[in-house]
Amino acid sequence: MHFDTEGFSSWTASDDDGRGSCGITGELERASARLRQALQELAPGASGEVQFVRLDRYASDPSYIYGTTLLRLHRGKAIAAAE
């Protein structure tokens, strides 16, 4: 897959309780790792995604133009072990 060399990767994770986190990084692998880590800290059922973004050079305030979703993850419910 070919990406714009001026692009970044944005990651966002959230759960049904409204908790979550997000960030931007220059590396897809780092965004994927941060997303996985964030989902582990949220309640089962949480989900998140990594998107390709680039700076909007024509905006009056710094902002991003969001593009293709590169990765979607969903945290499943934990299965309790029998005691």
Short mmCIF file of N, CA and C in Angstrom, two decimals:
data_model
loop_
_atom_site.label_atom_id
_atom_site.label_comp_id
_atom_site.label_asym_id
_atom_site.label_seq_id
_atom_site.Cartn_x
_atom_site.Cartn_y
_atom_site.Cartn_z
N MET A 1 0.85 -1.17 0.00
CA MET A 1 0.00 0.00 0.00
C MET A 1 0.89 1.23 0.00
N HIS A 2 0.63 2.22 -0.83
CA HIS A 2 1.44 3.43 -0.93
C HIS A 2 0.75 4.57 -0.18
N PHE A 3 1.53 5.28 0.64
CA PHE A 3 0.98 6.40 1.40
C PHE A 3 1.75 7.67 1.09
N ASP A 4 1.09 8.80 1.23
CA ASP A 4 1.70 10.11 1.11
C ASP A 4 2.82 10.23 2.14
N THR A 5 3.99 10.68 1.73
CA THR A 5 5.11 10.78 2.66
C THR A 5 4.90 11.86 3.70
N GLU A 6 3.94 12.73 3.51
CA GLU A 6 3.64 13.78 4.48
C GLU A 6 2.49 13.39 5.40
N GLY A 7 2.10 12.13 5.38
CA GLY A 7 0.98 11.69 6.18
C GLY A 7 1.39 11.17 7.55
N PHE A 8 0.39 11.00 8.38
CA PHE A 8 0.55 10.51 9.74
C PHE A 8 -0.48 9.41 9.98
N SER A 9 -0.38 8.77 11.13
CA SER A 9 -1.38 7.79 11.54
C SER A 9 -2.05 8.27 12.81
N SER A 10 -3.37 8.31 12.80
CA SER A 10 -4.18 8.73 13.94
C SER A 10 -4.82 7.49 14.55
N TRP A 11 -4.77 7.37 15.88
CA TRP A 11 -5.44 6.25 16.53
C TRP A 11 -6.43 6.79 17.55
N THR A 12 -7.56 6.09 17.69
CA THR A 12 -8.63 6.46 18.60
C THR A 12 -9.22 5.20 19.20
N ALA A 13 -9.39 5.20 20.53
CA ALA A 13 -10.00 4.06 21.23
C ALA A 13 -11.04 4.59 22.19
N SER A 14 -12.19 3.91 22.30
CA SER A 14 -13.22 4.33 23.24
C SER A 14 -14.08 3.13 23.65
N ASP A 15 -14.74 3.29 24.82
CA ASP A 15 -15.66 2.24 25.28
C ASP A 15 -17.06 2.81 25.45
N ASP A 16 -18.00 1.99 25.85
CA ASP A 16 -19.40 2.40 25.98
C ASP A 16 -19.63 3.38 27.12
N ASP A 17 -18.66 3.49 28.05
CA ASP A 17 -18.79 4.43 29.16
C ASP A 17 -18.27 5.82 28.82
N GLY A 18 -17.81 6.01 27.58
CA GLY A 18 -17.33 7.31 27.15
C GLY A 18 -15.86 7.55 27.45
N ARG A 19 -15.20 6.54 28.00
CA ARG A 19 -13.76 6.68 28.26
C ARG A 19 -13.00 6.36 26.98
N GLY A 20 -11.80 6.92 26.86
CA GLY A 20 -11.00 6.61 25.70
C GLY A 20 -9.76 7.46 25.61
N SER A 21 -9.04 7.28 24.53
CA SER A 21 -7.84 8.06 24.29
C SER A 21 -7.56 8.07 22.79
N CYS A 22 -6.67 8.98 22.40
CA CYS A 22 -6.35 9.10 20.98
C CYS A 22 -4.97 9.74 20.83
N GLY A 23 -4.45 9.70 19.62
CA GLY A 23 -3.17 10.32 19.36
C GLY A 23 -2.82 10.28 17.88
N ILE A 24 -1.73 10.96 17.56
CA ILE A 24 -1.21 11.02 16.19
C ILE A 24 0.27 10.67 16.26
N THR A 25 0.73 9.86 15.32
CA THR A 25 2.14 9.51 15.25
C THR A 25 2.55 9.39 13.79
N GLY A 26 3.83 9.49 13.55
CA GLY A 26 4.35 9.40 12.20
C GLY A 26 4.55 7.98 11.71
N GLU A 27 4.29 6.98 12.58
CA GLU A 27 4.54 5.59 12.21
C GLU A 27 3.28 4.74 12.41
N LEU A 28 2.91 4.01 11.38
CA LEU A 28 1.73 3.14 11.45
C LEU A 28 1.90 2.08 12.53
N GLU A 29 3.08 1.50 12.63
CA GLU A 29 3.32 0.46 13.64
C GLU A 29 3.14 1.00 15.05
N ARG A 30 3.62 2.21 15.29
CA ARG A 30 3.48 2.82 16.62
C ARG A 30 2.00 3.12 16.91
N ALA A 31 1.26 3.60 15.92
CA ALA A 31 -0.16 3.87 16.12
C ALA A 31 -0.91 2.58 16.45
N SER A 32 -0.58 1.50 15.76
CA SER A 32 -1.21 0.19 16.01
C SER A 32 -0.92 -0.29 17.43
N ALA A 33 0.33 -0.14 17.86
CA ALA A 33 0.72 -0.57 19.21
C ALA A 33 0.01 0.28 20.27
N ARG A 34 -0.09 1.59 20.05
CA ARG A 34 -0.76 2.47 21.01
C ARG A 34 -2.25 2.14 21.08
N LEU A 35 -2.86 1.82 19.95
CA LEU A 35 -4.27 1.45 19.93
C LEU A 35 -4.48 0.17 20.73
N ARG A 36 -3.66 -0.83 20.51
CA ARG A 36 -3.79 -2.09 21.26
C ARG A 36 -3.64 -1.86 22.77
N GLN A 37 -2.66 -1.05 23.15
CA GLN A 37 -2.44 -0.74 24.57
C GLN A 37 -3.64 -0.01 25.16
N ALA A 38 -4.18 0.95 24.43
CA ALA A 38 -5.33 1.71 24.91
C ALA A 38 -6.54 0.80 25.11
N LEU A 39 -6.78 -0.12 24.18
CA LEU A 39 -7.92 -1.02 24.29
C LEU A 39 -7.80 -1.94 25.50
N GLN A 40 -6.59 -2.33 25.85
CA GLN A 40 -6.38 -3.19 27.02
C GLN A 40 -6.75 -2.46 28.31
N GLU A 41 -6.68 -1.14 28.31
CA GLU A 41 -6.98 -0.36 29.50
C GLU A 41 -8.45 0.04 29.59
N LEU A 42 -9.24 -0.30 28.57
CA LEU A 42 -10.66 0.03 28.55
C LEU A 42 -11.51 -1.20 28.83
N ALA A 43 -12.79 -0.98 29.05
CA ALA A 43 -13.72 -2.06 29.35
C ALA A 43 -13.92 -2.98 28.15
N PRO A 44 -14.24 -4.26 28.40
CA PRO A 44 -14.57 -5.16 27.30
C PRO A 44 -15.68 -4.53 26.44
N GLY A 45 -15.57 -4.73 25.14
CA GLY A 45 -16.51 -4.13 24.20
C GLY A 45 -15.97 -2.85 23.58
N ALA A 46 -14.84 -2.36 24.10
CA ALA A 46 -14.23 -1.14 23.54
C ALA A 46 -13.78 -1.41 22.11
N SER A 47 -13.68 -0.35 21.34
CA SER A 47 -13.22 -0.50 19.97
C SER A 47 -12.38 0.71 19.58
N GLY A 48 -11.67 0.57 18.49
CA GLY A 48 -10.83 1.67 18.04
C GLY A 48 -10.38 1.47 16.62
N GLU A 49 -9.71 2.49 16.09
CA GLU A 49 -9.23 2.42 14.73
C GLU A 49 -8.00 3.29 14.54
N VAL A 50 -7.26 2.96 13.49
CA VAL A 50 -6.13 3.76 13.04
C VAL A 50 -6.50 4.29 11.67
N GLN A 51 -6.32 5.60 11.48
CA GLN A 51 -6.63 6.23 10.19
C GLN A 51 -5.41 6.96 9.65
N PHE A 52 -5.30 7.03 8.34
CA PHE A 52 -4.30 7.85 7.68
C PHE A 52 -4.78 9.30 7.73
N VAL A 53 -3.90 10.22 8.13
CA VAL A 53 -4.24 11.65 8.17
C VAL A 53 -3.09 12.45 7.57
N ARG A 54 -3.42 13.67 7.15
CA ARG A 54 -2.39 14.60 6.72
C ARG A 54 -2.80 16.00 7.16
N LEU A 55 -1.83 16.88 7.26
CA LEU A 55 -2.12 18.25 7.66
C LEU A 55 -2.92 18.96 6.59
N ASP A 56 -3.88 19.75 7.01
CA ASP A 56 -4.62 20.61 6.09
C ASP A 56 -3.85 21.92 6.02
N ARG A 57 -3.05 22.07 5.02
CA ARG A 57 -2.16 23.24 4.89
C ARG A 57 -2.91 24.53 4.58
N TYR A 58 -4.18 24.43 4.22
CA TYR A 58 -4.94 25.62 3.86
C TYR A 58 -5.91 26.08 4.95
N ALA A 59 -5.98 25.35 6.04
CA ALA A 59 -6.88 25.71 7.14
C ALA A 59 -6.30 26.90 7.90
N SER A 60 -7.19 27.76 8.43
CA SER A 60 -6.72 28.92 9.19
C SER A 60 -6.16 28.51 10.55
N ASP A 61 -6.65 27.41 11.11
CA ASP A 61 -6.12 26.83 12.34
C ASP A 61 -5.56 25.46 11.99
N PRO A 62 -4.49 25.04 12.66
CA PRO A 62 -3.94 23.71 12.36
C PRO A 62 -5.01 22.62 12.50
N SER A 63 -5.13 21.80 11.48
CA SER A 63 -6.09 20.70 11.52
C SER A 63 -5.63 19.60 10.57
N TYR A 64 -6.29 18.44 10.70
CA TYR A 64 -5.96 17.28 9.89
C TYR A 64 -7.09 16.96 8.93
N ILE A 65 -6.73 16.35 7.82
CA ILE A 65 -7.69 15.78 6.89
C ILE A 65 -7.60 14.27 7.09
N TYR A 66 -8.70 13.66 7.51
CA TYR A 66 -8.72 12.23 7.80
C TYR A 66 -9.04 11.44 6.53
N GLY A 67 -8.29 10.39 6.32
CA GLY A 67 -8.45 9.57 5.13
C GLY A 67 -8.84 8.15 5.45
N THR A 68 -8.22 7.23 4.79
CA THR A 68 -8.51 5.81 4.86
C THR A 68 -8.33 5.23 6.25
N THR A 69 -9.28 4.39 6.66
CA THR A 69 -9.12 3.62 7.90
C THR A 69 -8.21 2.45 7.58
N LEU A 70 -7.12 2.34 8.35
CA LEU A 70 -6.10 1.33 8.10
C LEU A 70 -6.27 0.09 8.96
N LEU A 71 -6.89 0.25 10.15
CA LEU A 71 -7.02 -0.85 11.09
C LEU A 71 -8.21 -0.57 12.00
N ARG A 72 -9.01 -1.61 12.25
CA ARG A 72 -10.10 -1.54 13.24
C ARG A 72 -9.94 -2.70 14.20
N LEU A 73 -10.05 -2.41 15.50
CA LEU A 73 -9.95 -3.45 16.51
C LEU A 73 -11.12 -3.34 17.48
N HIS A 74 -11.52 -4.47 18.03
CA HIS A 74 -12.61 -4.54 19.00
C HIS A 74 -12.14 -5.42 20.15
N ARG A 75 -12.29 -4.93 21.37
CA ARG A 75 -11.91 -5.74 22.53
C ARG A 75 -13.10 -6.60 22.93
N GLY A 76 -12.92 -7.91 22.84
CA GLY A 76 -13.98 -8.84 23.20
C GLY A 76 -14.15 -8.95 24.71
N LYS A 77 -15.21 -9.57 25.10
CA LYS A 77 -15.46 -9.80 26.52
C LYS A 77 -14.56 -10.91 27.02
N ALA A 78 -14.01 -10.70 28.20
CA ALA A 78 -13.13 -11.71 28.80
C ALA A 78 -13.96 -12.93 29.21
N ILE A 79 -13.40 -14.10 29.05
CA ILE A 79 -14.06 -15.34 29.46
C ILE A 79 -13.48 -15.74 30.80
N ALA A 80 -14.32 -15.88 31.79
CA ALA A 80 -13.86 -16.24 33.14
C ALA A 80 -13.40 -17.70 33.16
N ALA A 81 -12.29 -17.92 33.84
CA ALA A 81 -11.79 -19.29 33.97
C ALA A 81 -12.55 -20.01 35.07
N ALA A 82 -12.77 -21.29 34.89
CA ALA A 82 -13.45 -22.10 35.92
C ALA A 82 -12.52 -22.28 37.12
N GLU A 83 -13.08 -22.18 38.29
CA GLU A 83 -12.27 -22.33 39.50
C GLU A 83 -12.49 -23.70 40.11
#
